[in-house]
Coordinates of C-alpha atoms and ligand atoms in Angstrom, one line a residue:
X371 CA 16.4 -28.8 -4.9
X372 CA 16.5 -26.6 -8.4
X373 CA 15.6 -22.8 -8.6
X374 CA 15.2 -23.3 -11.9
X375 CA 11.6 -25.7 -12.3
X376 CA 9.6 -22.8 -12.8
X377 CA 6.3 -23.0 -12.5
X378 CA 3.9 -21.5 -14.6
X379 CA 2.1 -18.2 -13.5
X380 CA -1.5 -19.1 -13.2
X381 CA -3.5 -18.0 -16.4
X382 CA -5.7 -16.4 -15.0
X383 CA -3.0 -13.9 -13.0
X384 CA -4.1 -10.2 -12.6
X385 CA -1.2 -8.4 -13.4
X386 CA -1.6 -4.5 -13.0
X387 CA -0.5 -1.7 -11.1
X388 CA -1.2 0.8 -8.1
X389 CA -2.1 4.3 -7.6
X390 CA -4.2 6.4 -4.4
X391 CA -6.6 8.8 -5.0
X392 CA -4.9 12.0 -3.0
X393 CA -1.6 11.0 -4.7
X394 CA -2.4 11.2 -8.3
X395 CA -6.2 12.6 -8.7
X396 CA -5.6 16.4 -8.0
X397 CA -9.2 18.2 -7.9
X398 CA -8.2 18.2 -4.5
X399 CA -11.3 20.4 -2.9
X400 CA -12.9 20.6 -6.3
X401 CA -16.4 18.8 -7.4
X402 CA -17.8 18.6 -3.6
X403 CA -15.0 17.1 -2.5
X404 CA -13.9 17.7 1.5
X405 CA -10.6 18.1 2.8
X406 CA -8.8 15.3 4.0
X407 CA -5.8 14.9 6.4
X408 CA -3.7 15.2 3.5
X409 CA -4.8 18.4 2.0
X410 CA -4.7 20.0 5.1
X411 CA -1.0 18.9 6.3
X412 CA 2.2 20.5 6.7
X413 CA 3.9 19.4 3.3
X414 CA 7.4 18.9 3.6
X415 CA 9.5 21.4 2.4
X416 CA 10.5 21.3 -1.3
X417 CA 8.1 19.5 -2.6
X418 CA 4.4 19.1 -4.4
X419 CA 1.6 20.0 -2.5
X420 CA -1.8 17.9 -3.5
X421 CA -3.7 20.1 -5.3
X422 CA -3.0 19.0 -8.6
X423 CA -1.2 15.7 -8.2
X424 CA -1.4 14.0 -12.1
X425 CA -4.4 15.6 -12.9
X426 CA -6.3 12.1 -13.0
X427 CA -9.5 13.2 -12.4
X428 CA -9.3 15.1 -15.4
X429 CA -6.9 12.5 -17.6
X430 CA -8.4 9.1 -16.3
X431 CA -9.9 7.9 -19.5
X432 CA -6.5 8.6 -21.2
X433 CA -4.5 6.9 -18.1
X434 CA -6.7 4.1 -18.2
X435 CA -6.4 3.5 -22.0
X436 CA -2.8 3.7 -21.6
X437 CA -3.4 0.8 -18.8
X438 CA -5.1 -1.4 -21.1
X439 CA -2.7 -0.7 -24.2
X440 CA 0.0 -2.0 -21.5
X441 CA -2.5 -5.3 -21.3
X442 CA -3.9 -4.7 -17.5
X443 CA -5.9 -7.3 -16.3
X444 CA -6.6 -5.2 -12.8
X445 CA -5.7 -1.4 -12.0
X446 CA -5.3 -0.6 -8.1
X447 CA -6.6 2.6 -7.0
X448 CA -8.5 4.0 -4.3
X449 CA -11.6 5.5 -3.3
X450 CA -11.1 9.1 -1.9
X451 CA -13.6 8.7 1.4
X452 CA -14.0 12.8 1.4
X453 CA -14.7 12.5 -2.2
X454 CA -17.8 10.3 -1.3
X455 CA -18.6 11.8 2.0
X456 CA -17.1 15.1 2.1
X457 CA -17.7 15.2 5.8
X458 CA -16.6 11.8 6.4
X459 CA -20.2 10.8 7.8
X460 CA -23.4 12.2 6.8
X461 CA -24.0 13.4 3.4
X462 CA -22.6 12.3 -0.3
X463 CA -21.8 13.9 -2.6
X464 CA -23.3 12.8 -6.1
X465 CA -20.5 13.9 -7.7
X466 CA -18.0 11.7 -6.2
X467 CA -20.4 9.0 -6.8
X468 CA -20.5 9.7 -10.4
X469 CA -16.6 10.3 -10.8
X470 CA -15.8 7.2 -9.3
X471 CA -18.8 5.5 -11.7
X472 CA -16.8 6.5 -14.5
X473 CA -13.6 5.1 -13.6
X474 CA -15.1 1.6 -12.8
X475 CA -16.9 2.0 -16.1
X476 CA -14.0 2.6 -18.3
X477 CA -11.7 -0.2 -16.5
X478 CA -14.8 -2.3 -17.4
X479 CA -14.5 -1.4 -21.1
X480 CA -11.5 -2.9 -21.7
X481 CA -11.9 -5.9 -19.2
X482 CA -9.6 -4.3 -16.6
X483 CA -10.8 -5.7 -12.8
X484 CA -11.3 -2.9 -10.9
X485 CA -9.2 -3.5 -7.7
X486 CA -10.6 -0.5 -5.0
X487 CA -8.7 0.4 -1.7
X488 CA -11.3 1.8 0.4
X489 CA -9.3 3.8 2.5
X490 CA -5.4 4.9 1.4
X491 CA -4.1 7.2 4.1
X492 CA -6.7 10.0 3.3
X493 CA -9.0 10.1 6.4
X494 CA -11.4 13.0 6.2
X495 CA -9.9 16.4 7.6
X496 CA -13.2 16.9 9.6
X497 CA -13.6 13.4 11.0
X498 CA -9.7 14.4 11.9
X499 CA -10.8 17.3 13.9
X500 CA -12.8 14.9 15.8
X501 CA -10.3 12.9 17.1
X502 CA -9.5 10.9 13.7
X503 CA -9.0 7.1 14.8
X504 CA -9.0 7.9 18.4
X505 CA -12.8 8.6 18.3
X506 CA -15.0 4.8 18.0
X507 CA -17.7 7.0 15.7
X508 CA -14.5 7.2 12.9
X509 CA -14.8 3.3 12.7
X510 CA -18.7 3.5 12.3
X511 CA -18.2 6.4 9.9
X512 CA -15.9 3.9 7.8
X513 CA -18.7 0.8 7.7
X514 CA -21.1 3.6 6.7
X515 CA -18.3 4.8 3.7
X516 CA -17.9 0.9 3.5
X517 CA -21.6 0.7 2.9
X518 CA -22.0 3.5 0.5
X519 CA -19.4 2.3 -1.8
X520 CA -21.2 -1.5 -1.9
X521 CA -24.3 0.2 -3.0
X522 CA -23.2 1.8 -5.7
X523 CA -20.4 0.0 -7.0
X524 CA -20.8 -3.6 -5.4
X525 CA -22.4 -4.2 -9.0
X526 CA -19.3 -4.0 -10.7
X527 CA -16.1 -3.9 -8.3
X528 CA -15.5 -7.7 -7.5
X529 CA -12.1 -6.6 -5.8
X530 CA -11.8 -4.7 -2.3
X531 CA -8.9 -3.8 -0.4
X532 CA -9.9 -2.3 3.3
X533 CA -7.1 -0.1 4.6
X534 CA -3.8 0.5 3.2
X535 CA -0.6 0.1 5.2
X536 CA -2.7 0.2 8.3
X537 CA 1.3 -0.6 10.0
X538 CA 2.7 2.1 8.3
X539 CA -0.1 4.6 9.7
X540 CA 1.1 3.1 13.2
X541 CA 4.1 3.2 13.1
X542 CA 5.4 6.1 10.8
X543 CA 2.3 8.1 10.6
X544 CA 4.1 11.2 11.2
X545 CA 6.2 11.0 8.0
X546 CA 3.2 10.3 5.9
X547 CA 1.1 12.5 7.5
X548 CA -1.6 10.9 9.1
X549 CA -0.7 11.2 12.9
X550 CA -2.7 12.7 15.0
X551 CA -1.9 12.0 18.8
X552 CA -2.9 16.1 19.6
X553 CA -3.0 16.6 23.6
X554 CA -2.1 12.8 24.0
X555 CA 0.4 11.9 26.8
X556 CA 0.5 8.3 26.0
X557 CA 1.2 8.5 22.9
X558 CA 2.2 4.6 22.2
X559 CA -1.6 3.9 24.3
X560 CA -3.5 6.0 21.6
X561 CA -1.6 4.8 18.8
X562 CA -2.7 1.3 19.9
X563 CA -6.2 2.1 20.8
X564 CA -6.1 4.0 17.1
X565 CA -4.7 0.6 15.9
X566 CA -7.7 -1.4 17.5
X567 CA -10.7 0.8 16.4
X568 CA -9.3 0.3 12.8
X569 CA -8.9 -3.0 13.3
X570 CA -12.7 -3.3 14.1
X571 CA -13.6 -1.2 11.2
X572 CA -12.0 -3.3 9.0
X573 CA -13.3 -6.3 10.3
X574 CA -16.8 -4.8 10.2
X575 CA -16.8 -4.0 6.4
X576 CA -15.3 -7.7 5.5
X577 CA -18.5 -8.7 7.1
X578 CA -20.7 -6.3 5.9
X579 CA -19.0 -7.1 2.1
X580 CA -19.6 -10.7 2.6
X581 CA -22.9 -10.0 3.5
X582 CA -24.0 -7.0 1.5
X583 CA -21.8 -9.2 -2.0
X584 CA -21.7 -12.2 -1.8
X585 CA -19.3 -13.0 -4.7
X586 CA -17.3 -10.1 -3.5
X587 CA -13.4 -10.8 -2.6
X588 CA -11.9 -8.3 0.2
X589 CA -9.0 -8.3 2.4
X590 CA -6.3 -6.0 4.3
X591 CA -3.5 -4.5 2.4
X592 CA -0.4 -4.1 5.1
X593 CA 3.3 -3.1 4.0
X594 CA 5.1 -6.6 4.7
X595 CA 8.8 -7.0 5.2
X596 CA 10.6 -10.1 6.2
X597 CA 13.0 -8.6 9.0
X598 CA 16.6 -10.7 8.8
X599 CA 18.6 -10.5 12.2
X600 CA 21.9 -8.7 11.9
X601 CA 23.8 -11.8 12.8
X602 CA 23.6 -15.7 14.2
X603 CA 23.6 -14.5 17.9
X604 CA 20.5 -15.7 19.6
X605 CA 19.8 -12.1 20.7
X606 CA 19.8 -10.9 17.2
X607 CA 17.1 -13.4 16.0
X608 CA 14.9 -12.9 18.8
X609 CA 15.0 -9.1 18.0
X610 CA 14.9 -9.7 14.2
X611 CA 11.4 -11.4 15.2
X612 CA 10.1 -9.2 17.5
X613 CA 9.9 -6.4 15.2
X614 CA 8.7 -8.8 12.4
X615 CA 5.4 -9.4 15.0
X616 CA 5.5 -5.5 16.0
X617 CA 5.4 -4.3 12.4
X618 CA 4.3 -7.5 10.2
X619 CA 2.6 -9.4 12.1
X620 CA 0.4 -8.0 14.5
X621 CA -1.7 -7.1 11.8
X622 CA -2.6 -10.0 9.8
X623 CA -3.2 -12.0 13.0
X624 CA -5.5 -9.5 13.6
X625 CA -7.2 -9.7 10.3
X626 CA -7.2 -13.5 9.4
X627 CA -7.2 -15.1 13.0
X628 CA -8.8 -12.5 14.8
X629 CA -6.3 -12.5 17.9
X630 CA -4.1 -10.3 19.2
X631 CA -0.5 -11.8 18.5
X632 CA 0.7 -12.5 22.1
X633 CA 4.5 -11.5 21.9
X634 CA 3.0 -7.9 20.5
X635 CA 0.4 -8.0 23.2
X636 CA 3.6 -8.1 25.8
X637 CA 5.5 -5.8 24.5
X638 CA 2.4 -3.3 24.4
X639 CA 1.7 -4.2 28.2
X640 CA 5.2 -3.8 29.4
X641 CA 4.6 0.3 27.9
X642 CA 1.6 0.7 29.0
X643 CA 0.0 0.7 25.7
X644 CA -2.7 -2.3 25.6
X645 CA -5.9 -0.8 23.8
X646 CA -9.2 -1.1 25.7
X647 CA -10.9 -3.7 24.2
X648 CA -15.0 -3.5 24.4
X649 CA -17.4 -6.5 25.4
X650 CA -17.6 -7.9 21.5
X651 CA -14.7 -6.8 19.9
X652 CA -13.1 -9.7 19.8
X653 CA -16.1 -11.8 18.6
X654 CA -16.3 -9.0 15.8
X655 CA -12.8 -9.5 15.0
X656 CA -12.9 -13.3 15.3
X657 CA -15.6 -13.4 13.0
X658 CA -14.3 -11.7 9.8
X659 CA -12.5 -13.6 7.5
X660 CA -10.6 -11.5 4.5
X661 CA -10.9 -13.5 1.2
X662 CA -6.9 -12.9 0.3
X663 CA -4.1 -11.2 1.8
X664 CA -3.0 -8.1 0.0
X665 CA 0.3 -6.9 0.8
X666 CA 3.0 -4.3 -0.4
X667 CA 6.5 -5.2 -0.6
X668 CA 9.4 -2.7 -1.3
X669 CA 11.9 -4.3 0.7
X670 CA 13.3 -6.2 4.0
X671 CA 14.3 -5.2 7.3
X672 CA 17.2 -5.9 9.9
X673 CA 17.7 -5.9 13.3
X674 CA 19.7 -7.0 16.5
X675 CA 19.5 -6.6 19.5
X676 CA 19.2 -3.1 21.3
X677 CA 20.8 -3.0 25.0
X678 CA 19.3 -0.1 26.6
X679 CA 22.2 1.2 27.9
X680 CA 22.9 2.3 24.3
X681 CA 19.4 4.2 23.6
X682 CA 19.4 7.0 21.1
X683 CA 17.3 9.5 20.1
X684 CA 16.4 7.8 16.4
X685 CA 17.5 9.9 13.7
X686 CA 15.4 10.0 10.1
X687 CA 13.1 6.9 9.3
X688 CA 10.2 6.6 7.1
X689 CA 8.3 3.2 5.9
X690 CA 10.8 1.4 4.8
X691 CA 13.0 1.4 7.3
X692 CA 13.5 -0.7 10.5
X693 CA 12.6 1.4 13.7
X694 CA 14.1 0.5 17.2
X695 CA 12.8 0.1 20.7
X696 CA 15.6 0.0 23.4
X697 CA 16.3 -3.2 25.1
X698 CA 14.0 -5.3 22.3
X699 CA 15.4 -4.6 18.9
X700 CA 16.7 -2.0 16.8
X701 CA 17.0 -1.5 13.1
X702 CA 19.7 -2.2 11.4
X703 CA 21.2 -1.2 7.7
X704 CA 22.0 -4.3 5.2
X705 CA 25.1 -3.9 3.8
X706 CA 24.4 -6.9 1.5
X707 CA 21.6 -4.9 -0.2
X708 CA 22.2 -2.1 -2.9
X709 CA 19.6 1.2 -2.5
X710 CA 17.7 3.2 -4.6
X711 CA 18.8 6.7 -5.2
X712 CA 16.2 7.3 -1.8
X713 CA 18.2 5.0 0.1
X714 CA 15.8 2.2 0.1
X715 CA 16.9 -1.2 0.3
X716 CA 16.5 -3.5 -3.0
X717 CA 16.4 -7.1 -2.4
X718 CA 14.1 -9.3 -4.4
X719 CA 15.5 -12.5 -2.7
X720 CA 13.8 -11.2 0.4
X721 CA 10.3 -10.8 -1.5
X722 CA 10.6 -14.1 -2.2
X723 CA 11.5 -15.1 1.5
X724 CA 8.3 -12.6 2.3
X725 CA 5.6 -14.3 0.4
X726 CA 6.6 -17.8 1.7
X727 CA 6.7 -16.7 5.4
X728 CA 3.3 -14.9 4.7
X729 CA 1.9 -17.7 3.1
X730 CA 2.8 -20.4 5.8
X731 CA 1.3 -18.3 8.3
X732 CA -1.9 -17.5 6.6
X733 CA -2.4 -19.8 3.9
X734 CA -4.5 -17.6 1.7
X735 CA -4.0 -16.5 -1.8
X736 CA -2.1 -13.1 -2.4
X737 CA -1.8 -10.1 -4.5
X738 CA 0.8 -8.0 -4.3
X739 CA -0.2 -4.1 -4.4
X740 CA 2.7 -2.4 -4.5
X741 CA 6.4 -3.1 -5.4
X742 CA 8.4 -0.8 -7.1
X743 CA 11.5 1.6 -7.9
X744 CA 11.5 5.4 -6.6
X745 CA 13.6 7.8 -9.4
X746 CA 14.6 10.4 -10.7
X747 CA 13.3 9.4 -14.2
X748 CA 14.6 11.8 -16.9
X749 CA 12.5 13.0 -19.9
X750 CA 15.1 12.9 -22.8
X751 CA 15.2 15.1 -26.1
X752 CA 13.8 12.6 -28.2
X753 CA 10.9 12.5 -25.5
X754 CA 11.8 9.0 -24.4
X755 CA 12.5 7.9 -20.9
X756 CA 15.4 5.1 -20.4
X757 CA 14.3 3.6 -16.9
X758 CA 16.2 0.7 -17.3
X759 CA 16.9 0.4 -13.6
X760 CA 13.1 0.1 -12.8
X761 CA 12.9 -2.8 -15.7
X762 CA 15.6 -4.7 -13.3
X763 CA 14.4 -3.8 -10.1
X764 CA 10.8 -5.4 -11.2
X765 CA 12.3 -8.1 -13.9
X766 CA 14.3 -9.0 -10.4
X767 CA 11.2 -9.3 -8.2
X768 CA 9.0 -11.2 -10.8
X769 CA 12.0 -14.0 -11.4
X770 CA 11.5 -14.3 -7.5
X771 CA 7.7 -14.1 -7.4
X772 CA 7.7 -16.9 -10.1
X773 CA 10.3 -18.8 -7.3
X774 CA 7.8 -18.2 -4.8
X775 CA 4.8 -19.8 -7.0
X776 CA 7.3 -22.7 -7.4
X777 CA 7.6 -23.1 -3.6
X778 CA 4.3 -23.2 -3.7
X779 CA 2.5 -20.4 -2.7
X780 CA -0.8 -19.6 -4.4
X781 CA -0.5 -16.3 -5.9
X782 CA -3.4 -14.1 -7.5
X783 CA -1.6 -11.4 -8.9
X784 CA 0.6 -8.4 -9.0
X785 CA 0.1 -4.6 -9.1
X786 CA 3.3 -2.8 -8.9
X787 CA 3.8 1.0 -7.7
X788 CA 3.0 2.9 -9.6
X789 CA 0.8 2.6 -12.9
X790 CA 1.4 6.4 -13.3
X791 CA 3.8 9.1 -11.8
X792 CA 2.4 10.3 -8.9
X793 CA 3.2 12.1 -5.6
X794 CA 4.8 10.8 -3.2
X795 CA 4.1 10.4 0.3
X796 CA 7.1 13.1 1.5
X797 CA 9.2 13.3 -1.2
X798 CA 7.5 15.2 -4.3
X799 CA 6.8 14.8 -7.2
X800 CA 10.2 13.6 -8.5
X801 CA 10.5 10.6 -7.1
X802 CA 8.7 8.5 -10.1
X803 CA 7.4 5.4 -10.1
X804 CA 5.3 5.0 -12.4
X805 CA 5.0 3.4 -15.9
X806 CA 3.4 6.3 -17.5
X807 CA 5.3 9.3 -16.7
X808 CA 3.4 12.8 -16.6
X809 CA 5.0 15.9 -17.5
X810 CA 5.1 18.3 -14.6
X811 CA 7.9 19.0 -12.0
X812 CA 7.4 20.0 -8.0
X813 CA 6.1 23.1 -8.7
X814 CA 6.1 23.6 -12.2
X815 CA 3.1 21.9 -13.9
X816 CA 4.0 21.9 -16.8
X817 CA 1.5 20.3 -19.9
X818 CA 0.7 17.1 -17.3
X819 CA 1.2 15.1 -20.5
X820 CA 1.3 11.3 -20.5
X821 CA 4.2 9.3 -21.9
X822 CA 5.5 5.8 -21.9
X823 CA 8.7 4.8 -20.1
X824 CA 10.6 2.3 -21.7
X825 CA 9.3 0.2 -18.8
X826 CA 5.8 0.8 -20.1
X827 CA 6.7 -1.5 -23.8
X828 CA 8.2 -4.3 -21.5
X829 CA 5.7 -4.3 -19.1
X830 CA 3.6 -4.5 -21.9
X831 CA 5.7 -7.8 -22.8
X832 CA 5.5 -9.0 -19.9
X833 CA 1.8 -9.1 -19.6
X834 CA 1.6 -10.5 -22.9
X835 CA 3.3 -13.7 -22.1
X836 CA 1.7 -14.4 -18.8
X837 CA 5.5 -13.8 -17.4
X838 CA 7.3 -16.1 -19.1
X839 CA 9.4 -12.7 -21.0
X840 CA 10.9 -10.8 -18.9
X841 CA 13.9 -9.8 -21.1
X842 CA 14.2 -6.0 -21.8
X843 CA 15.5 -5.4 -25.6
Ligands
LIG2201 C1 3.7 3.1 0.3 C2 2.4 3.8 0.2 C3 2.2 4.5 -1.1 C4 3.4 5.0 -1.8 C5 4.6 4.1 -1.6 C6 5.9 4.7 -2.0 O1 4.1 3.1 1.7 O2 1.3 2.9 0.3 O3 1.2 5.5 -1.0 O4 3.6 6.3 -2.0 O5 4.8 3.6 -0.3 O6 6.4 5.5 -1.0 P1 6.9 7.0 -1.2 O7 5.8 7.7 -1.9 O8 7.2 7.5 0.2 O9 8.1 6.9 -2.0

């Protein structure tokens, strides 16, 4: 059968882009905002600290004017919890309300759908101190955060995305910095138990949005990657699937079916790691149903099989690459795929292959909330920025998106990373993404002034013809 009988994107497509509050706000403990994990963490050497990030709690009516020049029909951004509640639970601070008010209210000027991730890696320092996700009381503090936020913006914000990257927080939250396993001997046990009390809370605010608004869509937003095995060899595939349950999907399961995925649930059994799971739980769980599946996509994984005999310690990993566990599977490098100048994999043939296998497993529609190119993006004399190479790595993973919507599956739109430089996760400042770049360096903030990419006019393009353009001249 052709590549080439493209279908259409569907007219009504929200095509936008991504940022998180602690990564591009700043005003870090300013306006009655509470420290979260992330102010509070050890930040890797070299790099930005939070504190000021792009400044967008002082430049968002600028950023988001920018956005809608660019044609946005959605921005992606998130809700900073401590902002709202600096303690986490308890009282709110009218402030954050009203910050938070004004950014719904100027996405709403220019018809921009406000798309809100409740929760983006930036649990509350003090509900941290607590225990953070090992303590139940931090999923009830989230349906009370859940709660406040549907009361004062369930008016307006049709859009909600629970918890970002929930696998990445499981599996790699010591690189982005939201581990905390302090005084814990089973480690993999509390991760997992960690892993189930978020689960619940997530389920338990789908419900509560359903209930609380009712034309209100919500759903999970993982990190998805297809995992290839490193060869034909029977071994290899089984391997190349086990760490697609462990790391993909275990957690939509969880959040459309409701059930524990049962080669993940052996695996966690054979460490010693199976959460306890409380009379109800799995009602709870069973009886939330997201609305879409959100998902970000940066690249595949590979993998073959690991004979123990062979077990070393792991050397540097963050969340895009494949982990390993001895005697199931370990991760593997592609040598088929180029990288980005942060060694992460490129291959836009493998979103394609993503959104199929997540659409034949879960049948919903989906929105992709982050894809995107990591540079260092150079501001020129003339005060232009030439990112070509982030125009191919997105015209690359649109051609395939638009292959995907031929195969068939139903997507609702696409948010890359990021709509504006930001910070990132643990490596600084200068590693751009964004469409908008802002003027300030690691440590040196410069005039934090806005200016389009090159990638900003043809995004722009883009937009314009509902995808059908995606030449860059
Ligand atoms: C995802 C996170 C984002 C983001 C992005 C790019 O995992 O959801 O917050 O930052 O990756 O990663 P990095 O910032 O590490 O380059």
């Amino acid at each position: 059968m052709s590549n080439l009988k493209n279908k259409d994107f569907p007219k009504d497509f929200l095509w936008g882009a991504s940022t998180s509050a602690y990564q591009v706000e700043g005003a870090s403990l300013e306006y009655g905002k509470g420290p979260s994990v992330q102010d509070v963490k050890v930040i890797p050497e070299g790099t930005a600290d939070f504190k000021v990030a792009s400044d967008q709690y002082h430049h968002y009516k600028e950023d988001i004017a920018l956005m809608a020049e660019m044609g946005f029909k959605t921005y992606r951004f998130s809700i900073a919890w401590s902002r709202i509640i600096p303690k986490g639970v308890g009282e709110v601070n009218p402030q954050g309300i009203e910050y938070y008010n004004n950014v719904i209210n100027e996405c709403l000027k220019y018809n921009i759908e406000p798309l809100v991730t409740m929760y983006h890696f930036d649990l509350p320092a003090a509900l941290d101190e607590n225990g953070g996700w090992s303590n139940p009381d931090t999923a009830e503090a989230f349906v009370y955060f859940a709660k406040v936020m549907y009361e004062n913006y369930g008016d307006r914000v049709k859009y909600w995305l629970t918890i970002n990257e929930q696998n990445v927080m499981i599996l790699m939250g010591n690189i982005i910095g939201t581990l905390n396993v302090k005084g814990i001997d089973n480690v993999q046990k509390a991760l997992y138990q960690q892993n189930h009390y978020m689960m619940l809370a997530q389920a338990k605010a789908m419900i509560l949005c359903h209930e609380m608004l009712p034309g209100a869509k919500i759903g999970p937003a993982p990190n998805i990657s297809a995992v290839y095995p490193n060869s034909n060899k029977p071994e290899d595939i089984a391997a190349a699937n086990t760490l697609s349950a462990i790391r993909n999907w275990m957690y939509l399961d969880m959040a459309v079916y409701g059930v524990y995925n049962a080669r993940v649930w052996s695996i966690l059994e054979t460490m010693d790691a199976t959460p306890e799971i409380n009379e109800g739980d799995m009602e709870i769980l069973k009886s939330a149903k997201p609305d879409f599946i959100a998902f970000n996509y940066y690249s595949t994984g590979t993998a073959e099989y690991y004979p123990v005999e062979e077990a070393t310690a792991e050397g540097k990993v963050d969340q895009q690459t494949a982990f390993s566990l001895p005697g199931v599977f370990r991760g593997v490098k592609n040598p088929n795929l180029p990288k980005t100048e942060f060694g992460w994999e490129i291959d836009p043939i493998g979103f394609r292959n993503t959104l199929n296998e997540v659409y034949s497993r879960y049948h919903l529609p989906i929105i992709i909330t982050e894809n995107g190119l990591g540079a260092y993006d150079k501001l020129e004399e003339d005060g232009t920025i030439k990112d070509d190479y982030r125009i191919k790595y997105l015209q690359d993973h649109i051609e395939q998106m638009q292959l995907a919507i031929n195969d068939g599956v139903d997507m609702m739109g696409y948010c890359p990373w990021s709509a504006v430089d930001l910070i990132s996760t643990h490596e600084g400042f200068d590693k751009r993404y964004g469409f908008i770049y802002v003027n300030r360096g690691n440590f040196d903030l410069k005039d934090l002034k806005r200016i389009p990419k090159k990638s900003f006019y043809w995004y722009k393009k883009v937009i314009a013809s509902n995808g059908k353009d995606l030449t860059n001249n």
